[in-house]
Amino acid sequence: VICRSLANSSYGIKRKSPLQNLHLVSRSIHHPYYPSSKFQRPPLRISVQLFSSLNRLPSHKTKLLNVKYGCQFHRNFWLARLASRLLKIRYLILGSAVGGGYTAKKTYDQWKDMMPDLEEYKWIVPDFIWELDEHIDFEKLIKALPDVDDLARLLPDFDKIGESFTSLKGFFSAGPPGETAFRATDQAYDNDKQYKKGLLGELILLQQQIQQHEEEARRAAGQYNMGSSQQNRKVSDKEKIDQLQEELLRTQLKYQRMLERLEKENKELRKLVLQRDDKGIHQRKLKKSLIDMYSEVLDILSDYDANYNTQDHLPRVVVVGDQSAGKTSVLEMIAQARIFPRGSGEMMTRSPVKVTLSEGPHHVALFKDSSREFDLTKEEDLAALRNEIEIRMRNSVKEGCTVSTETISLSVKGPGLQRMVLVDLPGVISTVTSGMAPDTKETIFSISKAYMQNPNAIILCIQDGSVDAERSIVTDLVSQMDPQGKRTIFVLTKVDLAEKNVASPNRIQQIIEGKLFPMKALGYFAVVTGKGNSSESIESIKEYEEEFFQNSKLLKTSMLKAHQVTTKNLSLAVSDCFWKMVRESVEQQADAFKATRFNLETEWKNNYPRLRELDRNELFEKAKNEILDEVISLTQVTPKHWEEILQKTLWERVSTHVIENIYLPAAQTMNSGTFNTTVDIKLKQWTDKQLPNKAVEVAWETLQEEFSRFMTEQKGKEHDDIFDKLKQAVKEESIKRHKWNERAEDSLRVIQHNALEDRSISDKQQWDAAIHFMEETLQSRLKDTESVIEDMVGPDWKKRWLYWVGRTKEQNIRNETKNELEKLIKCNEDHAAYLANDEVTTVRKNLEARGITVDPCLIKDTWHQIYRRYFLKTALNHCNLCRRGFYYYQRHFVDSELECNDIVLFWRIQRMLAITANTLRQQLTNTEVRRLEKNVKEVLEDFADDNEKKVKLLTGKRVQLAEDLSK
């Protein structure tokens, strides 16, 4: 019963009878496509091939006997029933194993069929990869590798490092204002046993000893000051105080030496790391340092607001002091290089010098606008750098001035330099000496105030310790700009001379403690910047400074504290104060600029919603491209257009000369020979003297007109009137610079002379064209003459009746004169062009007989117009007669009374105009247009470099708003 229930529950098959047998390899159990709920009876006899799950080899075939299904009731033979039950369990296990193996084999075959055949891609892997195991002994290689324990020993002890960093948090803490030193905390005092080994532990113990000695010295001094009745006790207390002070000084000096040793080792290590990065060992691109980016921001803001009308409120270290107080020497000690020019008592700093200090692998200096690097370890480069700074200073000073407001930007990089931005200002003077501009003192004060009025500027006030404090000017100036002393660091220079010359050392102590001057400061420092020899090196100055303070009574008597001396401590203090102010102010300044930009963007969107924000330089570039496109458009003008314009304009210029000086005088001759001779002579004279020059003038004016047309032509909606002034200026300047080729007139003279000498008209079409040209010219002249006569004699009777206008007295006189002269022409149609004197007298007497007094000059003027009209009408009638005269022309007018020499003249003129226009067109398109384009490019380049010109030519609210946005 247990076995039957187990079998039933294992396969979950419902049967009609509990004694019903189940085939061992039924598909309803193992095959996923035949669920158990749809059980079908299997065939009675099945042959199955079994597979092993271990070696996948086929086993022997087994034939199963026929199984009869049905119910069999067993009432006796319990042993037989037990045996059958056991055999049934065996069959179940065997069937499960066979079915599972078959299913696994089938699943494996399905997966294998789905996998792609990678044999075709075997060529991708090189052949030597398959042969590596034949050439390399991997077992030896594995044995040669170090063990895991050996590798672990090579790694640093991260636990100790973590403990060290945890402890250092307590020892590196910000001291009092201006004080940069290690300060032991209570936590370090409790854990002092942990760090007694090594240099760091010694430093910590020394710091603790210094604190203990200071406390004991203060306690002893307090007891001594309280007074005692016993004299010997006072003496012993005084001796004890002296011993404590000497022990404290020795401990401080030992601590300072160890600290310098640590800093020197750190400097060397950082130099090695930077050199490795500089050589590209890590194969990575170094990012720009924070101080370099900050310095660039200051340069951009100084260009944005050179006059400090709008303060940027970003920190700088402003170095101010009296002249020859040692400002430059202090800055050189901080930069660790003698980079500034110097003179004995003479003003050397003539303009502000912004020095950006940053750390780098090599000690070098370079200017903002130059790529040359000065190696500060070489004396030649140092001398060249000093000379370059002096030249830049003198060049920045305008004529008639002594100092300049223009800032010289210099970057100094080197290992161990404190990152900051310093500005060295000209020294404050009390009296203007000979050779200086009268306003030098006021200019220096205004420059100093402009830099110091920045609320985030750190003022490094330099005071000469070798002179009386009452002679100082700079302290009053600094106290005015920073009365609370929240951003001032006071530096007393030349302390070695002060110790020798000052009678009372307490005076130096009062200065350092801030009790002598009314000004307040964050910190007070005493430094020595050498013995006054300009050839001293930085290393010798540092050694002299350290040696002086080691032996100085000011330290031995505790008038000065160890952290208040040496330029090293000064540079650390200034750097800490500088970066503290940078962190506080840079975000505020950025927010202020963002707010300003938002306001400007809002104004732009409301006024110019469909235009991009283009500042003056961007607008100039856009206008430049448009102008160059318009110049290129000149090359697209067709030759036909050029020649038509040139021919028409040239004829308008020379037509008067041709009619008045050539045609009319020649037409007064009696025969054709004289006519042709007169024409040839006058044409030759005209060609030699006037015609080529006139033609070049016409071509040049035509080029200007076409260029102006392209420049001023509005292009619909795309036209931007903001460029009109700039285009006009470029056009005028380009035309002013352009000069026509000098050889053009010579070549043109030959061409025109040859064209005018030709008299052979080849066909009737040319003959008709010449007649048409002559008729148009004469009709135009006749129309002009009629207009002149009408003005002379006044309106005719039709206009007087229609428009109710009358003639003036002079017009009546001229009208009567005209009528008399017309009678004269009717009497003699072959009259000459000029009146004889007797004819003038006759006309005048005829008019006087009618009561009209006429001047002879008026008669001659009227005759000129009357005869001109008569001649032009006669010439037009002659043109009509010559329309059929080409046949006679070909026969040279033999046996013909018709002579058409005037037609030939106008054909020669017309042909000369056509050839001249063609020649000028070739000169224009091949040479002059390109030269004009070159001139335009040069003008645009000059304008691009001239900011004043761009400001003058690109104006308006839109430009100014875009400029403000760009800034």
Short mmCIF file of C-alpha atoms in Angstrom, two decimals, residues 758-768 770 886-887 889-890 904 907 911:
data_model
loop_
_atom_site.label_atom_id
_atom_site.label_comp_id
_atom_site.label_asym_id
_atom_site.label_seq_id
_atom_site.Cartn_x
_atom_site.Cartn_y
_atom_site.Cartn_z
CA ASP A 758 39.28 101.59 -89.99
CA ARG A 759 36.72 102.93 -92.53
CA SER A 760 35.60 99.66 -94.15
CA ILE A 761 31.98 98.78 -93.45
CA SER A 762 31.64 95.13 -94.40
CA ASP A 763 27.86 94.67 -94.78
CA LYS A 764 24.54 96.41 -94.99
CA GLN A 765 23.65 95.52 -91.41
CA GLN A 766 26.56 97.54 -90.05
CA TRP A 767 25.62 100.39 -92.37
CA ASP A 768 22.07 100.45 -91.05
CA ALA A 770 25.56 103.25 -88.02
CA PHE A 886 25.47 101.41 -99.04
CA TYR A 887 25.69 100.44 -102.70
CA TYR A 889 29.59 103.47 -100.54
CA GLN A 890 30.93 100.18 -101.88
CA VAL A 904 31.13 106.41 -91.97
CA TRP A 907 30.26 103.93 -87.75
CA ARG A 911 32.96 100.58 -83.55
#
